[in-house]
Short mmCIF file of C-alpha atoms in Angstrom, two decimals:
data_model
loop_
_atom_site.label_atom_id
_atom_site.label_comp_id
_atom_site.label_asym_id
_atom_site.label_seq_id
_atom_site.Cartn_x
_atom_site.Cartn_y
_atom_site.Cartn_z
CA MET A 1 88.13 59.10 77.53
CA GLN A 2 91.29 57.59 79.01
CA VAL A 3 92.43 58.88 82.39
CA GLY A 4 96.01 58.29 83.54
CA PHE A 5 99.48 59.64 84.11
CA GLU A 6 102.14 60.19 81.46
CA LEU A 7 105.50 61.91 81.13
CA TYR A 8 106.21 64.36 78.33
CA GLN A 9 108.52 67.30 77.59
CA LYS A 10 107.30 70.80 76.87
CA GLN A 11 109.46 73.70 75.73
CA THR A 12 108.42 77.17 76.97
CA LEU A 13 109.93 80.64 77.17
CA LYS A 14 109.61 82.64 80.39
CA LEU A 15 111.38 85.40 82.26
CA SER A 16 113.20 84.62 85.49
CA LEU A 17 115.09 86.80 87.91
CA THR A 18 118.68 85.82 88.52
CA PRO A 19 120.08 86.15 92.07
CA GLU A 20 122.23 89.04 90.82
CA LEU A 21 119.20 90.91 89.46
CA GLN A 22 117.16 90.24 92.59
CA GLN A 23 119.95 91.66 94.75
CA SER A 24 120.26 94.76 92.55
CA ILE A 25 116.50 95.36 92.79
CA ASN A 26 116.57 95.07 96.58
CA ILE A 27 119.59 97.37 96.93
CA LEU A 28 117.98 100.01 94.71
CA GLN A 29 114.86 100.31 96.83
CA TYR A 30 116.70 100.54 100.17
CA SER A 31 116.69 103.88 101.97
CA ALA A 32 119.92 105.19 103.54
CA HIS A 33 119.21 103.52 106.91
CA GLU A 34 118.08 100.26 105.31
CA LEU A 35 121.17 100.20 103.12
CA LEU A 36 123.40 100.59 106.18
CA ASP A 37 121.73 97.61 107.90
CA PHE A 38 122.01 95.55 104.71
CA MET A 39 125.73 96.27 104.31
CA ASN A 40 126.41 95.35 107.93
CA ARG A 41 124.63 92.02 107.45
CA GLN A 42 126.54 91.28 104.27
CA ALA A 43 129.89 92.04 105.93
CA TYR A 44 128.95 89.74 108.81
CA GLU A 45 127.89 86.85 106.55
CA ASN A 46 130.65 87.08 103.93
CA PRO A 47 134.16 86.47 105.38
CA VAL A 48 136.00 87.98 102.39
CA LEU A 49 134.31 91.37 102.81
CA GLU A 50 135.98 94.14 104.78
CA ILE A 51 133.90 96.98 106.16
CA SER A 52 135.38 100.31 107.21
CA PHE A 53 133.43 103.14 108.75
CA LYS A 54 134.10 106.78 108.01
CA GLU A 55 135.06 109.31 110.63
CA PRO A 56 132.10 110.99 112.40
CA LEU A 57 133.15 114.37 111.05
CA ALA A 58 133.48 113.16 107.47
CA SER A 59 132.02 115.70 105.12
CA LEU A 60 130.18 115.20 101.91
CA SER A 61 133.36 116.02 100.07
CA GLU A 62 134.41 112.45 100.85
CA SER A 63 131.30 111.03 99.23
CA SER A 64 131.53 109.31 95.89
CA ASN A 65 130.38 111.79 93.28
CA HIS A 66 129.28 110.97 89.75
CA THR A 67 130.70 113.45 87.28
CA HIS A 68 128.46 112.73 84.29
CA LYS A 69 127.10 115.96 82.84
CA ILE A 70 123.38 116.03 82.12
CA ASN A 71 123.59 119.48 80.55
CA SER A 72 125.36 122.76 81.15
CA GLN A 73 122.95 123.64 83.96
CA ILE A 74 123.28 120.42 86.00
CA ARG A 75 126.61 119.24 87.40
CA SER A 76 127.72 116.84 90.09
CA TYR A 77 128.40 118.16 93.55
CA LYS A 78 132.01 118.00 94.63
CA SER A 79 134.45 119.19 97.32
CA LYS A 80 131.98 121.07 99.49
CA SER A 81 131.64 120.37 103.20
CA PHE A 82 128.40 119.28 104.83
CA ASN A 83 127.52 122.64 106.33
CA GLY A 84 130.51 124.85 105.75
CA ASP A 85 131.23 124.98 109.48
CA ASN A 86 134.71 123.78 110.45
CA ASP A 87 133.75 123.87 114.13
CA TYR A 88 130.83 121.48 113.65
CA ASN A 89 130.67 118.97 116.47
CA PRO A 90 128.04 116.18 116.26
CA ILE A 91 128.13 115.73 120.06
CA ASN A 92 126.39 119.09 120.41
CA ASN A 93 123.55 117.84 118.21
CA TYR A 94 122.74 114.64 120.07
CA SER A 95 119.25 114.57 121.56
CA ILE A 96 119.01 114.48 125.32
CA ASN A 97 118.08 111.23 127.01
CA THR A 98 114.30 111.08 127.26
CA GLU A 99 112.65 109.32 130.17
CA THR A 100 110.53 106.38 129.10
CA LEU A 101 107.26 105.37 130.72
CA GLU A 102 108.80 102.10 131.90
CA SER A 103 111.78 103.78 133.59
CA HIS A 104 109.46 106.37 135.17
CA LEU A 105 107.25 103.65 136.69
CA LEU A 106 110.15 101.43 137.78
CA GLU A 107 111.71 104.37 139.59
CA GLN A 108 108.51 104.83 141.58
CA LEU A 109 108.37 101.09 142.21
CA SER A 110 111.85 101.18 143.74
CA LEU A 111 110.56 103.65 146.36
CA LEU A 112 107.82 101.28 147.57
CA SER A 113 109.89 99.75 150.36
CA SER A 114 106.90 98.13 152.06
CA MET A 115 106.24 95.80 149.14
CA LYS A 116 107.47 92.22 149.08
CA ALA A 117 109.92 90.95 146.47
CA PHE A 118 107.39 88.76 144.63
CA GLU A 119 104.90 91.66 144.52
CA LYS A 120 107.53 93.86 142.88
CA ARG A 121 108.21 91.12 140.34
CA ILE A 122 104.50 91.04 139.47
CA LEU A 123 104.43 94.83 139.14
CA GLN A 124 107.50 94.78 136.91
CA PHE A 125 105.73 92.19 134.76
CA LEU A 126 102.61 94.35 134.54
CA ILE A 127 104.65 97.44 133.65
CA GLY A 128 106.36 95.51 130.87
CA ASN A 129 102.98 94.57 129.39
CA LEU A 130 101.61 98.12 129.05
CA ASN A 131 100.81 99.09 125.49
CA GLU A 132 101.81 102.34 123.77
CA TYR A 133 98.85 104.18 125.35
CA GLY A 134 99.73 103.00 128.87
CA PHE A 135 96.77 100.59 128.95
CA LEU A 136 97.01 97.10 130.45
CA GLU A 137 95.25 94.59 128.22
CA LEU A 138 96.61 91.59 130.11
CA ASP A 139 94.15 88.96 131.37
CA ALA A 140 94.26 88.81 135.18
CA HIS A 141 93.47 85.07 135.29
CA TRP A 142 96.35 84.26 132.93
CA ALA A 143 98.74 86.41 134.99
CA ALA A 144 97.58 84.66 138.18
CA SER A 145 98.27 81.27 136.62
CA HIS A 146 101.68 82.45 135.39
CA PHE A 147 102.78 83.53 138.88
CA SER A 148 100.86 80.78 140.71
CA VAL A 149 98.94 83.31 142.81
CA SER A 150 95.26 84.17 143.20
CA VAL A 151 93.46 86.56 140.88
CA GLU A 152 92.92 88.86 143.88
CA VAL A 153 96.69 89.31 144.23
CA ILE A 154 97.02 90.29 140.58
CA GLU A 155 94.11 92.73 140.82
CA SER A 156 95.59 94.32 143.94
CA MET A 157 98.89 94.81 142.08
CA ILE A 158 96.98 96.39 139.18
CA GLN A 159 95.45 98.83 141.65
CA VAL A 160 98.94 99.70 142.92
CA LEU A 161 100.03 100.28 139.31
CA GLN A 162 97.03 102.54 138.70
CA SER A 163 97.97 104.62 141.75
CA LEU A 164 101.34 105.53 140.23
CA ASP A 165 102.08 108.64 138.22
CA PRO A 166 100.76 109.48 135.66
CA ILE A 167 97.20 108.94 136.87
CA GLY A 168 95.39 106.71 134.39
CA VAL A 169 98.27 104.38 133.62
CA GLY A 170 97.41 100.68 133.87
CA ALA A 171 93.78 101.19 132.87
CA LYS A 172 91.98 98.60 130.76
CA ASP A 173 90.81 101.10 128.14
CA LEU A 174 89.94 104.76 127.62
CA THR A 175 86.80 104.61 129.76
CA ASP A 176 88.70 103.00 132.63
CA CYS A 177 91.48 105.58 132.24
CA LEU A 178 89.05 108.48 132.60
CA LEU A 179 87.26 106.83 135.54
CA ILE A 180 90.57 106.42 137.39
CA GLN A 181 91.30 110.11 136.90
CA LEU A 182 87.81 111.04 138.11
CA ARG A 183 88.24 108.96 141.27
CA GLU A 184 91.56 110.64 142.01
CA HIS A 185 90.31 114.15 141.23
CA GLU A 186 89.92 116.56 144.11
CA ASP A 187 86.54 117.78 142.87
CA SER A 188 84.32 114.72 142.53
CA ASN A 189 81.53 114.99 139.97
CA GLU A 190 78.99 112.18 140.19
CA LEU A 191 77.25 113.10 136.93
CA ALA A 192 80.55 113.19 135.05
CA TYR A 193 81.41 109.74 136.46
CA LYS A 194 78.08 108.31 135.22
CA ILE A 195 78.49 109.89 131.78
CA VAL A 196 82.01 108.49 131.34
CA LYS A 197 80.97 105.04 132.53
CA LYS A 198 77.90 104.63 130.32
CA HIS A 199 77.53 107.46 127.82
CA LEU A 200 80.89 108.34 126.26
CA THR A 201 79.46 107.81 122.77
CA ASP A 202 76.49 110.06 123.51
CA LEU A 203 78.89 112.66 124.88
CA ALA A 204 81.04 112.52 121.76
CA GLU A 205 77.92 113.03 119.61
CA LYS A 206 76.79 115.87 121.92
CA ARG A 207 73.48 114.23 122.78
CA TYR A 208 73.10 116.41 125.86
CA ARG A 209 69.30 116.33 125.91
CA LYS A 210 69.27 112.52 125.93
CA ILE A 211 71.70 112.38 128.88
CA ALA A 212 69.77 115.11 130.71
CA SER A 213 66.48 113.22 130.40
CA LEU A 214 68.04 109.95 131.58
CA TYR A 215 69.39 111.47 134.80
CA ARG A 216 66.70 114.15 135.23
CA VAL A 217 69.10 117.04 135.14
CA THR A 218 69.27 120.18 133.03
CA VAL A 219 71.15 120.45 129.76
CA GLN A 220 73.29 123.10 131.45
CA GLU A 221 74.40 120.58 134.09
CA VAL A 222 75.29 118.06 131.38
CA GLN A 223 77.28 120.78 129.60
CA GLU A 224 79.16 121.55 132.81
CA ALA A 225 79.89 117.85 133.36
CA SER A 226 81.10 117.64 129.76
CA ASP A 227 83.44 120.59 130.29
CA PHE A 228 84.77 118.90 133.43
CA ILE A 229 85.42 115.64 131.53
CA ARG A 230 87.31 117.55 128.86
CA THR A 231 89.84 118.63 131.50
CA LEU A 232 90.89 114.97 131.89
CA ASN A 233 93.73 113.51 129.86
CA PRO A 234 92.73 110.63 127.55
CA ARG A 235 96.41 109.94 126.84
CA PRO A 236 98.24 110.44 130.13
CA VAL A 237 101.45 108.77 128.86
CA SER A 238 101.72 110.72 125.60
CA HIS A 239 104.67 112.81 126.84
CA PHE A 240 106.80 109.71 127.41
CA SER A 241 108.88 108.28 124.59
CA ASP A 242 110.07 104.71 124.21
CA ASP A 243 112.17 105.42 121.14
CA MET A 244 115.16 107.55 120.41
CA THR A 245 114.65 110.48 118.10
CA HIS A 246 114.93 109.35 114.49
CA TYR A 247 116.54 111.74 112.04
CA ILE A 248 115.93 111.69 108.31
CA VAL A 249 119.15 111.28 106.33
CA PRO A 250 118.81 112.73 102.81
CA ASP A 251 119.75 110.25 100.09
CA VAL A 252 120.48 113.04 97.62
CA TYR A 253 121.52 116.68 97.92
CA VAL A 254 120.69 119.32 95.32
CA GLU A 255 122.19 122.77 95.68
CA LYS A 256 121.85 125.79 93.43
CA ASP A 257 124.88 127.75 92.29
CA LYS A 258 125.70 130.30 89.58
CA GLU A 259 126.02 127.70 86.84
CA GLY A 260 123.03 125.52 87.67
CA PHE A 261 122.46 122.76 90.19
CA LEU A 262 124.93 120.56 92.02
CA ILE A 263 123.77 116.99 92.68
CA THR A 264 125.29 114.62 95.25
CA VAL A 265 124.30 111.06 96.02
CA ASN A 266 124.92 110.91 99.76
CA ASP A 267 127.06 108.01 100.94
CA SER A 268 128.72 109.80 103.85
CA PHE A 269 126.72 107.75 106.36
CA THR A 270 127.33 104.34 104.78
CA PRO A 271 130.52 102.33 105.37
CA LYS A 272 132.96 101.29 102.66
CA LEU A 273 132.95 97.67 101.56
CA SER A 274 135.96 96.03 99.93
CA ILE A 275 137.33 92.54 99.30
CA ASN A 276 140.17 91.44 101.54
CA PRO A 277 143.29 91.10 99.29
CA TYR A 278 144.51 88.14 101.36
CA TYR A 279 141.69 85.94 100.04
CA LYS A 280 142.27 87.07 96.44
CA ASN A 281 145.94 86.09 96.72
CA HIS A 282 145.02 82.83 98.44
CA VAL A 283 142.79 81.79 95.54
CA ALA A 284 145.40 82.79 92.94
CA MET A 285 148.33 80.99 94.60
CA ASN A 286 146.65 77.83 95.90
CA SER A 287 145.12 76.08 92.93
CA VAL A 288 144.61 72.75 94.72
CA ASN A 289 143.55 74.05 98.13
CA PRO A 290 140.23 72.43 99.19
CA ALA A 291 139.00 75.80 100.52
CA LYS A 292 139.53 77.45 97.13
CA ASP A 293 135.99 76.91 95.83
CA TYR A 294 134.48 78.13 99.11
CA ILE A 295 136.54 81.34 99.06
CA LYS A 296 136.02 81.86 95.34
CA GLY A 297 132.24 81.63 95.77
CA HIS A 298 132.27 84.31 98.47
CA ILE A 299 134.53 86.53 96.34
CA ASN A 300 132.05 86.27 93.46
CA ASP A 301 129.19 87.18 95.83
CA ALA A 302 131.19 90.17 97.12
CA GLN A 303 131.92 91.39 93.59
CA LEU A 304 128.23 91.19 92.68
CA LEU A 305 127.39 93.13 95.85
CA LEU A 306 129.89 95.90 95.08
CA LYS A 307 128.59 96.09 91.53
CA GLY A 308 125.02 96.38 92.82
CA LEU A 309 125.98 99.20 95.22
CA GLU A 310 127.69 101.13 92.43
CA GLN A 311 124.69 100.60 90.15
CA ARG A 312 122.39 101.94 92.89
CA GLN A 313 124.43 105.13 93.13
CA MET A 314 124.43 105.63 89.36
CA THR A 315 120.69 104.96 88.99
CA LEU A 316 119.77 107.24 91.88
CA TYR A 317 121.96 109.99 90.44
CA LYS A 318 120.46 109.70 86.94
CA VAL A 319 116.89 109.67 88.27
CA THR A 320 117.54 112.72 90.46
CA ALA A 321 119.21 114.58 87.60
CA SER A 322 116.20 113.90 85.39
CA ILE A 323 113.82 115.11 88.10
CA VAL A 324 115.86 118.31 88.51
CA ASP A 325 115.80 118.81 84.75
CA GLU A 326 112.02 118.32 84.58
CA GLN A 327 111.26 120.35 87.71
CA ARG A 328 113.77 123.13 87.13
CA GLU A 329 111.31 125.90 88.09
CA PHE A 330 110.59 124.21 91.43
CA PHE A 331 114.28 124.13 92.33
CA ARG A 332 114.60 127.78 91.33
CA LYS A 333 111.44 129.30 92.86
CA GLY A 334 109.79 126.81 95.21
CA ILE A 335 106.82 124.47 95.57
CA THR A 336 104.33 126.75 93.82
CA GLU A 337 106.21 126.02 90.57
CA LEU A 338 106.00 122.23 90.88
CA LYS A 339 104.49 120.86 87.68
CA PRO A 340 102.69 117.57 87.08
CA MET A 341 105.03 114.65 86.44
CA THR A 342 104.65 110.87 86.36
CA LEU A 343 106.97 107.90 86.70
CA LYS A 344 106.43 107.29 83.00
CA ASP A 345 107.89 110.71 82.12
CA ILE A 346 111.18 109.87 83.83
CA SER A 347 111.25 106.26 82.64
CA GLU A 348 110.87 107.32 79.00
CA LYS A 349 113.54 109.96 79.40
CA LEU A 350 116.07 107.51 80.88
CA GLN A 351 114.90 104.48 78.88
CA LEU A 352 114.29 102.56 82.13
CA HIS A 353 111.25 100.61 83.29
CA GLU A 354 108.72 102.42 85.47
CA SER A 355 109.27 99.86 88.24
CA THR A 356 112.96 100.83 88.32
CA ILE A 357 112.06 104.51 88.73
CA SER A 358 109.57 103.56 91.44
CA ARG A 359 112.18 101.59 93.39
CA ALA A 360 114.80 104.31 92.95
CA THR A 361 112.49 106.94 94.47
CA SER A 362 110.80 104.79 97.12
CA ASN A 363 111.61 105.77 100.75
CA LYS A 364 114.22 108.27 99.54
CA TYR A 365 114.63 111.88 100.63
CA ILE A 366 116.15 114.80 98.77
CA GLN A 367 117.58 117.96 100.33
CA THR A 368 116.71 120.91 98.08
CA PRO A 369 117.24 124.68 98.33
CA HIS A 370 113.61 124.84 99.51
CA GLY A 371 113.74 122.14 102.16
CA LEU A 372 113.65 118.38 102.60
CA PHE A 373 111.22 116.39 100.46
CA LYS A 374 110.43 112.81 99.59
CA LEU A 375 111.49 112.00 96.05
CA ARG A 376 108.01 110.61 95.42
CA ASN A 377 106.55 114.07 96.17
CA PHE A 378 107.78 115.23 92.77
CA PHE A 379 105.44 112.80 91.03
CA THR A 380 102.09 114.53 91.18
CA ARG A 381 98.96 114.77 89.11
CA GLY A 382 97.67 118.00 87.64
CA LEU A 383 94.60 119.91 86.51
CA HIS A 384 94.25 121.50 83.07
CA ARG A 385 94.11 125.25 82.90
CA VAL A 386 91.18 126.95 81.16
CA ASN A 387 91.60 127.26 77.36
CA SER A 388 95.09 125.85 77.54
CA GLN A 389 96.96 122.55 77.32
CA ALA A 390 99.05 123.54 80.32
CA THR A 391 98.45 121.82 83.66
CA GLU A 392 98.94 122.79 87.29
CA SER A 393 100.05 120.19 89.84
CA THR A 394 97.93 119.28 92.86
CA ALA A 395 100.86 120.13 95.14
CA THR A 396 100.94 123.66 93.71
CA ILE A 397 97.18 124.05 94.16
CA LYS A 398 97.39 122.88 97.79
CA GLU A 399 100.19 125.33 98.48
CA LYS A 400 98.14 128.16 96.99
CA ILE A 401 95.17 127.15 99.16
CA LYS A 402 97.42 127.37 102.24
CA VAL A 403 98.59 130.85 101.23
CA LEU A 404 95.08 132.08 100.47
CA ILE A 405 93.68 130.85 103.78
CA ALA A 406 96.65 132.25 105.72
CA ASP A 407 96.01 135.71 104.24
CA GLU A 408 92.18 135.65 104.39
CA ASP A 409 89.98 137.87 106.55
CA LYS A 410 89.42 135.80 109.71
CA ILE A 411 86.04 137.46 110.29
CA ARG A 412 84.84 136.52 106.79
CA PRO A 413 86.97 133.55 105.72
CA PHE A 414 86.88 132.15 102.19
CA SER A 415 84.30 129.47 101.54
CA ASP A 416 85.17 126.52 99.31
CA GLN A 417 83.06 128.06 96.54
CA LYS A 418 84.94 131.36 96.84
CA LEU A 419 88.25 129.52 96.55
CA CYS A 420 86.94 127.84 93.40
CA GLN A 421 86.17 131.25 91.92
CA ILE A 422 89.64 132.57 92.78
CA PHE A 423 91.30 129.63 91.02
CA GLU A 424 88.97 129.93 88.03
CA ASN A 425 89.84 133.63 87.69
CA GLU A 426 93.50 132.58 87.58
CA GLY A 427 92.75 130.09 84.81
CA THR A 428 92.45 126.81 86.76
CA LYS A 429 89.03 125.17 86.84
CA ILE A 430 88.54 123.15 90.02
CA SER A 431 85.39 121.83 91.69
CA ARG A 432 84.23 122.78 95.18
CA ARG A 433 84.43 119.13 96.25
CA THR A 434 88.08 118.96 95.16
CA ILE A 435 88.84 122.13 97.14
CA ALA A 436 87.23 120.57 100.21
CA LYS A 437 89.29 117.39 99.77
CA TYR A 438 92.57 119.30 99.39
CA ARG A 439 91.69 121.41 102.43
CA GLU A 440 91.08 118.26 104.48
CA ASP A 441 94.38 116.80 103.24
CA LEU A 442 96.11 119.91 104.57
CA GLY A 443 94.31 119.64 107.92
CA ILE A 444 92.53 122.98 107.43
CA PRO A 445 88.96 123.19 108.83
CA GLY A 446 86.02 124.60 106.90
CA SER A 447 85.26 128.32 106.77
CA SER A 448 82.70 128.15 109.61
CA LYS A 449 85.27 126.64 111.99
CA ARG A 450 87.98 129.09 110.88
CA ARG A 451 85.82 132.10 111.72
CA ARG A 452 86.95 134.02 114.80
CA PHE A 453 84.30 135.40 117.14
#
């Protein structure tokens, strides 16, 4: 056997994604907010692109609308305002400024006039290192080295932080948070302090007898200490918000009218991109200009981008129209009429790959006559009905479970087995375990916990 290196040619066939196709794929899967960020970046990076933003009061009548007819019952949405209110003012719908935890603590810090400047800097540093639960996971030795002070100074500043409102902020963890609240509480409870410090797990598992035997107290005293601990707040900073309120912008609107359904691909919140005519003329008139190839390359990139944006709109419209056509009863009557549907059903109908349908519906929202939904919510599995080839979607079954439990006798609530019998009487065979899983998905407790005493 001879071992060595050699050069040879081999001819193979393989698929490869062109930059144009890669860009189209990325654009298709962007949500409305992601698309806006992408367009801003492209306008910043490409000098031949011009970006123009629409007026704040622009209505959906200014959106680009695709007028292709799917059938006589589905038409494109056109020349209808966003909410039919000519006096609509977006200023009235802005959320109020919410106070953040950081601003709340810094405001208290500014009132501590007796503190030195370097101590305030340390406190500001500690406040900036609080996590989302208001806990301080920072190592005191590292902080001491960072500020060139002793560990005692850092620990004293942590104590100052823990004395600020809300009580419990700056704790190391949940146990420390509860202990701080217990120390500051007017009614001290020594047993509660011991339980929190050493037996939180036992308390969570309700091992009252074990705790009672350890501290030689009655189970009743442990129960009272437990009730006292439950009055504490494990998340004292939960009412503060570090983020602005985020609103969901529907990517598609579907509205019912006398003739059928009106479909709009929403582009009222995205800017308009165009190619600056100056650069087009510059390339056409200056055949020997050294900058011609540079400008021409950016113009080609811009044209591919505009083509990709238009293709996104068309694909999203076609996919939505097919969903409306398949789920016509849902759009007419509501979620109880949602039928099982897969990505394959839509891909075969439109002669597109399943991955294309998946990208077109990923992170997208649709405004329907029955509320706002994710497009992916329309793709749901189903269960076969008894003695029939028909199926009923899981979403429909869950909705029926909600209705049944809402209308049940609270003294004698339905058990999972009883719910199974009700569905079987209606022609849908479903196991008790499946009922329990759907109930848990909906956040509905079991029948014993729903019973009112």
